[in-house]
mmCIF file of the C-alpha atoms, coordinates in Angstrom:
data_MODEL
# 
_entry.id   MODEL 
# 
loop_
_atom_site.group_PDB 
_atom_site.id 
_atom_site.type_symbol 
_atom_site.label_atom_id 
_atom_site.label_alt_id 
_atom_site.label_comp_id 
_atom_site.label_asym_id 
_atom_site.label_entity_id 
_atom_site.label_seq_id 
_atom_site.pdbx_PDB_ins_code 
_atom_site.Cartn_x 
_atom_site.Cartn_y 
_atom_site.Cartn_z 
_atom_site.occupancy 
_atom_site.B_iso_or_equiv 
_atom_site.pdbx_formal_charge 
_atom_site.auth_seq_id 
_atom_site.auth_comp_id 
_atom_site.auth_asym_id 
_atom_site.auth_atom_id 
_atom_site.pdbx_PDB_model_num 
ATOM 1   C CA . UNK A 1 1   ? 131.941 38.927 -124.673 1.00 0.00 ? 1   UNK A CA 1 
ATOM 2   C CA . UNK A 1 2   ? 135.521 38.192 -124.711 1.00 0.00 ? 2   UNK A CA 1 
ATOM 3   C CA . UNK A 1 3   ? 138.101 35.834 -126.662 1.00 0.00 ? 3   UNK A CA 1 
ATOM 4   C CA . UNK A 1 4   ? 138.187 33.857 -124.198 1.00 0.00 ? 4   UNK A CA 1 
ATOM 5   C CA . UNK A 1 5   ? 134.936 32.839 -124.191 1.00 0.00 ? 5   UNK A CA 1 
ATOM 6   C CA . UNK A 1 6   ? 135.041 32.042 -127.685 1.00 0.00 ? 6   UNK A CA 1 
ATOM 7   C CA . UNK A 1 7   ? 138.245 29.814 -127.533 1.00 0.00 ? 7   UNK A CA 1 
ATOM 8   C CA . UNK A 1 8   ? 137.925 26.509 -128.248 1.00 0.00 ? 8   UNK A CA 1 
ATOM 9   C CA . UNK A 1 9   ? 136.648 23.708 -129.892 1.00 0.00 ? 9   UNK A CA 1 
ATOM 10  C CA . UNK A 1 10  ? 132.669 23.598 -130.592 1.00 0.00 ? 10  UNK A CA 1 
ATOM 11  C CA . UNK A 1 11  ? 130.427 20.680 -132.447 1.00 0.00 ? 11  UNK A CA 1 
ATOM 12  C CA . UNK A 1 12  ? 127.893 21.552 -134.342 1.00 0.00 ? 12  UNK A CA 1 
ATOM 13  C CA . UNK A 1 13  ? 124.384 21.199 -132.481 1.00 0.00 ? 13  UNK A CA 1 
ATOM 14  C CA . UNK A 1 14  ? 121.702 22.625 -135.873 1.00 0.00 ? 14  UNK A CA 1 
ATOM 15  C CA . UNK A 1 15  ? 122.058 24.894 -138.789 1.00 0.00 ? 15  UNK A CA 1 
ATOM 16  C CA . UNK A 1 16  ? 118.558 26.672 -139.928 1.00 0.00 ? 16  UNK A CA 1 
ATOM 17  C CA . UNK A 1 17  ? 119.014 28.405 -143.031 1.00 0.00 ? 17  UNK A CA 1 
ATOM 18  C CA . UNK A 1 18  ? 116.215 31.334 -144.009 1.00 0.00 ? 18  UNK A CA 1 
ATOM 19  C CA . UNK A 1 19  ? 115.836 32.622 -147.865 1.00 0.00 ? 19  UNK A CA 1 
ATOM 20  C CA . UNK A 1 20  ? 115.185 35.892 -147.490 1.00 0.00 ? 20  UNK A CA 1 
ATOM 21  C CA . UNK A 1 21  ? 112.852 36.430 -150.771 1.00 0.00 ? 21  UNK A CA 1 
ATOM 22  C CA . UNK A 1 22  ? 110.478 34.046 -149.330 1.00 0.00 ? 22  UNK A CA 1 
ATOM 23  C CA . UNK A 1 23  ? 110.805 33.413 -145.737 1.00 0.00 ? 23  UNK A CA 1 
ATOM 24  C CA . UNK A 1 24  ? 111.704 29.569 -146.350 1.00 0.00 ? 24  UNK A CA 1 
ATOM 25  C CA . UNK A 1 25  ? 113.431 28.281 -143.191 1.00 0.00 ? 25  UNK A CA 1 
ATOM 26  C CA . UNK A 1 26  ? 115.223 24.996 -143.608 1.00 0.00 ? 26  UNK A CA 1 
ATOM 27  C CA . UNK A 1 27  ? 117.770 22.531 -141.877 1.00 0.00 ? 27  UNK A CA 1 
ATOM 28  C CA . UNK A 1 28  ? 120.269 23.048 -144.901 1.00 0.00 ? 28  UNK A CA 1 
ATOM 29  C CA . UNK A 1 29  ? 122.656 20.659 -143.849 1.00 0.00 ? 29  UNK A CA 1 
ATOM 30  C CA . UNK A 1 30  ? 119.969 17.872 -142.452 1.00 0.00 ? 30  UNK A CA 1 
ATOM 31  C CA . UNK A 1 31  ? 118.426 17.499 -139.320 1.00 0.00 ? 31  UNK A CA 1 
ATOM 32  C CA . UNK A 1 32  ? 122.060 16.042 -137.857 1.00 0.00 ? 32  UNK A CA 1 
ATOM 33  C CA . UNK A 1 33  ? 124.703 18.413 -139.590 1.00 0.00 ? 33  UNK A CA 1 
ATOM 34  C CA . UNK A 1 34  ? 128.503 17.549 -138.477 1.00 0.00 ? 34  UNK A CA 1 
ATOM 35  C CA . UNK A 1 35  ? 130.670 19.546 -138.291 1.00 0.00 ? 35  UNK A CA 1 
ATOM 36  C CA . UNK A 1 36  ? 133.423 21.505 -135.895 1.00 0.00 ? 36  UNK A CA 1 
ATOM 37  C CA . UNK A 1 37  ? 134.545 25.258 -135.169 1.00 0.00 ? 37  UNK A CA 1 
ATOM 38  C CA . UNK A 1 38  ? 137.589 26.221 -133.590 1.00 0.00 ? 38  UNK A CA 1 
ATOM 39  C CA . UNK A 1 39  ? 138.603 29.400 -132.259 1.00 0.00 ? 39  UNK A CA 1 
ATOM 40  C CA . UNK A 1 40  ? 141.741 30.636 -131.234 1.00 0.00 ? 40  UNK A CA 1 
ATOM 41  C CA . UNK A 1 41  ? 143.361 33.327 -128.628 1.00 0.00 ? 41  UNK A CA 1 
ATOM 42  C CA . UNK A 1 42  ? 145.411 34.246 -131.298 1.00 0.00 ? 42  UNK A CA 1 
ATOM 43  C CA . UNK A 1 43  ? 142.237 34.826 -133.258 1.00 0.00 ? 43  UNK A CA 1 
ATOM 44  C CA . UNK A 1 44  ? 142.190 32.024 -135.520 1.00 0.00 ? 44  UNK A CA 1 
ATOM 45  C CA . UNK A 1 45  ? 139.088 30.342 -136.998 1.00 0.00 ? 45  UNK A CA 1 
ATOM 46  C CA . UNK A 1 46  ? 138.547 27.307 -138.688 1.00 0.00 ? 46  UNK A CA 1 
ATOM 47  C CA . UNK A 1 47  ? 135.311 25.812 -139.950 1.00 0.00 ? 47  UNK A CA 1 
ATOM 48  C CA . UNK A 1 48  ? 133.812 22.450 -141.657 1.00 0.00 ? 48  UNK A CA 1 
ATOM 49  C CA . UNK A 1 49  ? 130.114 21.610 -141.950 1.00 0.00 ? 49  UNK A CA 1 
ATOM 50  C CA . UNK A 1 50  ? 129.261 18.423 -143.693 1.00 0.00 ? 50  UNK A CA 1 
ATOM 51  C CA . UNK A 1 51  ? 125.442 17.762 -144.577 1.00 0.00 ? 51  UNK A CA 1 
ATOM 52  C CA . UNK A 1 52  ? 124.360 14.596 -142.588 1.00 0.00 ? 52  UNK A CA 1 
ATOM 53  C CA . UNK A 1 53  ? 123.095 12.314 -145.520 1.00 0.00 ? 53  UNK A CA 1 
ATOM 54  C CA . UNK A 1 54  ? 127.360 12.252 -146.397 1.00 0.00 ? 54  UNK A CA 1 
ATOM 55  C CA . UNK A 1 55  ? 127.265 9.349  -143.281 1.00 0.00 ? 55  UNK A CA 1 
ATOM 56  C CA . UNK A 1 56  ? 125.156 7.179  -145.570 1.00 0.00 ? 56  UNK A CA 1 
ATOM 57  C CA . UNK A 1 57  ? 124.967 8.663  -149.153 1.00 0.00 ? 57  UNK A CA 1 
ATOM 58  C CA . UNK A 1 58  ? 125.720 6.432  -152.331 1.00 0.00 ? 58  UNK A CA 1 
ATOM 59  C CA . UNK A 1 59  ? 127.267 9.590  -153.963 1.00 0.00 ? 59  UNK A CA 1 
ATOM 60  C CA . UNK A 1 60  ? 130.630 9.673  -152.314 1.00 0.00 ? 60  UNK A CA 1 
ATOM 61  C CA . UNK A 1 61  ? 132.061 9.029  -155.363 1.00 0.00 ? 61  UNK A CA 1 
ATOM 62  C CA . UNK A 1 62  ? 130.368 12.342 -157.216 1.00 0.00 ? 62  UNK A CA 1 
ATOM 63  C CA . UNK A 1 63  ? 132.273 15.669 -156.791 1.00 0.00 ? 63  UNK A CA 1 
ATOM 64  C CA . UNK A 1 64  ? 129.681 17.863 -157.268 1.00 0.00 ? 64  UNK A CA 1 
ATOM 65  C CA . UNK A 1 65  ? 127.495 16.113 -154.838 1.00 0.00 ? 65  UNK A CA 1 
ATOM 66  C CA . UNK A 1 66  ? 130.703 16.387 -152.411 1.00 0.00 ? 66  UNK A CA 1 
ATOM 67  C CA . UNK A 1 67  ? 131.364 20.183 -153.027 1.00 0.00 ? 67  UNK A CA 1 
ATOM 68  C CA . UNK A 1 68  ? 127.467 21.212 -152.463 1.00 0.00 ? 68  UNK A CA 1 
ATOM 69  C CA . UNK A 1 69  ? 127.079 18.663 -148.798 1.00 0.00 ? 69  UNK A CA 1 
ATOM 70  C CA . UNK A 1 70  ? 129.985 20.388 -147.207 1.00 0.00 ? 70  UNK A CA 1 
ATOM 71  C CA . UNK A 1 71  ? 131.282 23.572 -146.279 1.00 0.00 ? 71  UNK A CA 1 
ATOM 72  C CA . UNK A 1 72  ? 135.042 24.789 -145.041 1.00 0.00 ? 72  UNK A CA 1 
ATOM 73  C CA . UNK A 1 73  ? 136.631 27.777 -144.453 1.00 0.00 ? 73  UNK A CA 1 
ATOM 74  C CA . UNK A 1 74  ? 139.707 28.924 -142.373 1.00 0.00 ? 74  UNK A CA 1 
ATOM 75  C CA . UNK A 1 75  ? 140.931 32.396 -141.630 1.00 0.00 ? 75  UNK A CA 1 
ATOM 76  C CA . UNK A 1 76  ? 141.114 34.805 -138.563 1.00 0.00 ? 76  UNK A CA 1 
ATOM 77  C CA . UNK A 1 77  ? 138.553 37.088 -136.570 1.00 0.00 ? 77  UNK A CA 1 
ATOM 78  C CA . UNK A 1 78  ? 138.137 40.071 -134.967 1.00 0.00 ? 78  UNK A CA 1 
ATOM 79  C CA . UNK A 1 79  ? 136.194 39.952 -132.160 1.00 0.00 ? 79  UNK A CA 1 
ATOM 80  C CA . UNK A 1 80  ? 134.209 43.251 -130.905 1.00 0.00 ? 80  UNK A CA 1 
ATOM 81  C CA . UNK A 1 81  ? 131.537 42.645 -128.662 1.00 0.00 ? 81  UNK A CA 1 
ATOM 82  C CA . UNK A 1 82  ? 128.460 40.558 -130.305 1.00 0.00 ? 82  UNK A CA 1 
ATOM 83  C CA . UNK A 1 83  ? 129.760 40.901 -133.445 1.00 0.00 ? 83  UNK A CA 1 
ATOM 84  C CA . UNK A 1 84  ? 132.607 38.759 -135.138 1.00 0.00 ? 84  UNK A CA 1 
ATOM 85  C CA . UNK A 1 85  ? 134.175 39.628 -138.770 1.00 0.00 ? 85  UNK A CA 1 
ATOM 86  C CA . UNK A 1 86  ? 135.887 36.379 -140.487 1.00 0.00 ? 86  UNK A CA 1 
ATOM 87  C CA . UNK A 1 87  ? 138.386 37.212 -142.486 1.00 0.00 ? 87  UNK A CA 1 
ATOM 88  C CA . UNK A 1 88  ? 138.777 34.257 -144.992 1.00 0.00 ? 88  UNK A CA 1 
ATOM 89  C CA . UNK A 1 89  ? 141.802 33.423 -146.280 1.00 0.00 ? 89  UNK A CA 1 
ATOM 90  C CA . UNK A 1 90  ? 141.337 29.506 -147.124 1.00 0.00 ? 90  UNK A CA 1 
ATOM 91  C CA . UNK A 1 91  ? 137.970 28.280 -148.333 1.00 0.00 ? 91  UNK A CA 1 
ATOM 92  C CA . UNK A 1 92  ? 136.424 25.171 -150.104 1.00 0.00 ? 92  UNK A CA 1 
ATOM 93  C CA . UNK A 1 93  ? 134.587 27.605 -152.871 1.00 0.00 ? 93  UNK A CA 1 
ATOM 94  C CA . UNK A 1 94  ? 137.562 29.757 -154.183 1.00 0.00 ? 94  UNK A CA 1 
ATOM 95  C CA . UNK A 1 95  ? 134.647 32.852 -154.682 1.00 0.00 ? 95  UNK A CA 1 
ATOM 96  C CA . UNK A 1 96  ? 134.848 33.386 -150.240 1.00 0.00 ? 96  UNK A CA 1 
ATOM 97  C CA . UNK A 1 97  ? 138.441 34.042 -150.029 1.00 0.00 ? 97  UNK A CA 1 
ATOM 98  C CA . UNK A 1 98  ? 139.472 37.486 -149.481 1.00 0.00 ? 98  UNK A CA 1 
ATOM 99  C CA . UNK A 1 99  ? 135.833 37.810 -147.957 1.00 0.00 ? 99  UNK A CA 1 
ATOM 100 C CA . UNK A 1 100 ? 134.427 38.896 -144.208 1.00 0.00 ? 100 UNK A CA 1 
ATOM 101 C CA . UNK A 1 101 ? 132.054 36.923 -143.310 1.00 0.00 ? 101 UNK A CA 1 
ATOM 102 C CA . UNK A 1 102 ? 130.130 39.291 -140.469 1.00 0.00 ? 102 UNK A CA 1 
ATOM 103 C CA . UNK A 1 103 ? 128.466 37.356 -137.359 1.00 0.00 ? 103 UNK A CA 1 
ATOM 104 C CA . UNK A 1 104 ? 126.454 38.129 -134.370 1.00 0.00 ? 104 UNK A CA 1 
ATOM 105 C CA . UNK A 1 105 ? 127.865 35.240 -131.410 1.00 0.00 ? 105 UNK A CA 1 
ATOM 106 C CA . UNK A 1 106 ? 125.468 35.073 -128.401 1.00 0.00 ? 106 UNK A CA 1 
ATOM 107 C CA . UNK A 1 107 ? 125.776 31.977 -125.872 1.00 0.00 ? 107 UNK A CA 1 
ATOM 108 C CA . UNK A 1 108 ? 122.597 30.241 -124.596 1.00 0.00 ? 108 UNK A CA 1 
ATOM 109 C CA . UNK A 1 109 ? 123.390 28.636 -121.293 1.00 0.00 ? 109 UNK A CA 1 
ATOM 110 C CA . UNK A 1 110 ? 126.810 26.407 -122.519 1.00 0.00 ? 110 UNK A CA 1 
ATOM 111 C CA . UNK A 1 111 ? 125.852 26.789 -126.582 1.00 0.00 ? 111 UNK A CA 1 
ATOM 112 C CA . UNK A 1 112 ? 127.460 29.168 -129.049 1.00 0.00 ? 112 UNK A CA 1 
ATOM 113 C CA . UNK A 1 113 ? 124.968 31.296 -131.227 1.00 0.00 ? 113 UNK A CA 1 
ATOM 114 C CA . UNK A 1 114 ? 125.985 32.012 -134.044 1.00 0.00 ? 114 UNK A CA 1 
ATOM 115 C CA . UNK A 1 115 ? 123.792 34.192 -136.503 1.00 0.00 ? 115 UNK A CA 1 
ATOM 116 C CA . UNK A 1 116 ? 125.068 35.338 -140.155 1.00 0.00 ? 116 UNK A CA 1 
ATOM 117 C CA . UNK A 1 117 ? 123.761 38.672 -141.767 1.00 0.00 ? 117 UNK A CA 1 
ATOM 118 C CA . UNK A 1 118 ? 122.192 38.728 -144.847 1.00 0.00 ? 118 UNK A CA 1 
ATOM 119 C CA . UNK A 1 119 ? 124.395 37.133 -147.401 1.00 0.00 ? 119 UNK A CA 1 
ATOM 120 C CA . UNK A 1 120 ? 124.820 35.054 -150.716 1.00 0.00 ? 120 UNK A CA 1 
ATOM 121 C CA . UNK A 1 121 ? 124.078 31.193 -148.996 1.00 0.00 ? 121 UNK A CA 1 
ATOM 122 C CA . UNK A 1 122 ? 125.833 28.112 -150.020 1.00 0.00 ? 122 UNK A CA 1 
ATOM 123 C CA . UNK A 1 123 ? 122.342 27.508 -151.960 1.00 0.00 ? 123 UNK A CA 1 
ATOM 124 C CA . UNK A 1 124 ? 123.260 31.094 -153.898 1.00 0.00 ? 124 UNK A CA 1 
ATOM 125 C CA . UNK A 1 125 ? 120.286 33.042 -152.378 1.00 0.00 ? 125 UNK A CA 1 
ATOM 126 C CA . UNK A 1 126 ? 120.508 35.767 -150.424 1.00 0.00 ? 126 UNK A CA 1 
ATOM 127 C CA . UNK A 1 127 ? 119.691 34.395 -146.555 1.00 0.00 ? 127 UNK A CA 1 
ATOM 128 C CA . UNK A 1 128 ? 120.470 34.222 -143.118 1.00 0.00 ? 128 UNK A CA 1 
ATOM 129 C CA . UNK A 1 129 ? 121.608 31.315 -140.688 1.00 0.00 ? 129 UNK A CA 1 
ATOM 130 C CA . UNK A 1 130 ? 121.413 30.393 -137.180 1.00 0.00 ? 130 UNK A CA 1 
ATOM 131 C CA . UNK A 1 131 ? 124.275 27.923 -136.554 1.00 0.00 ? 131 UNK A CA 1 
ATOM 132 C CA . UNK A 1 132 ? 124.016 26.227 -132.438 1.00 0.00 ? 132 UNK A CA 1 
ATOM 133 C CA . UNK A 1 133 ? 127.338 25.268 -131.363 1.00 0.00 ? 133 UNK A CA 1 
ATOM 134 C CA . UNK A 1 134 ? 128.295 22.769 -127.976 1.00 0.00 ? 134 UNK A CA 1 
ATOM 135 C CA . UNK A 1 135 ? 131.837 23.432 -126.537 1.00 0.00 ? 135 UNK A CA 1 
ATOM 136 C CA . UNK A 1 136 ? 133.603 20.058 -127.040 1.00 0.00 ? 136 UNK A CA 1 
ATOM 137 C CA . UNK A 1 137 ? 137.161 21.815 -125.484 1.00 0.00 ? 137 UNK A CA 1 
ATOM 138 C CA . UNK A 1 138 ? 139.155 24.544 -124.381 1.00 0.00 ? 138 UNK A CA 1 
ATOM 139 C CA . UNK A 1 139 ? 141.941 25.984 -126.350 1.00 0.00 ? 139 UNK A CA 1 
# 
């Protein structure tokens, strides 16, 4: 895998969510997340990921409920075969910057695998993700 296959714009297809302790796998973000990934040649990556009850939810006016439906970070990536380091440098929780994020990136016919390692989730258990990307554009 190359750069170039990652560059571009890609919606965001499911994200399944698995607590390690106990094996719970879940659609963290609802069974219709939204969100967008976009990746760079100059290695660039930027990220939001919005829970799907935001559409319709009558608690747009609560932060809290705001800050836990959504996710968004921003930084570059180094690319080395399957594996992708994120190196964030803007995030929506304050506690990821300064962090790599490591990922395994696969493609399934035209989607984007993406697969976290073990890490704290945006639930604050220790878990792993499988996030399925479509290509919406090149870059």
């Amino acid at each position: 895998m190359n750069i170039k296959d990652l560059c571009g714009s890609w919606n965001l297809v499911s994200f399944s969510h698995t607590v390690l302790e106990t094996n719970l796998k879940t659609n963290i973000m609802g069974d219709n997340p939204n969100g967008t990934i976009i990746f760079t040649e100059d290695n660039c990556v930027s990220v939001i990921i919005t829970n799907e009850s935001r559409i319709m939810s009558k608690e747009l006016d609560d932060p809290c409920y705001l800050y836990h439906s959504m996710m968004a970070y921003m930084g570059r990536y180094e690319l080395n075969n399957h594996k992708c380091n994120f190196l964030i440098e803007v995030s929506w929780n304050p506690a990821w910057v300064g962090l790599t994020l490591q990922r395994e990136v696969t493609f399934e016919g035209d989607n984007l695998i993406i697969n976290t390692l073990p890490q704290v989730g945006i639930d604050g258990k220790l878990s792993t993700a499988t996030l399925i990307w479509e290509k919406i554009s090149n870059i």
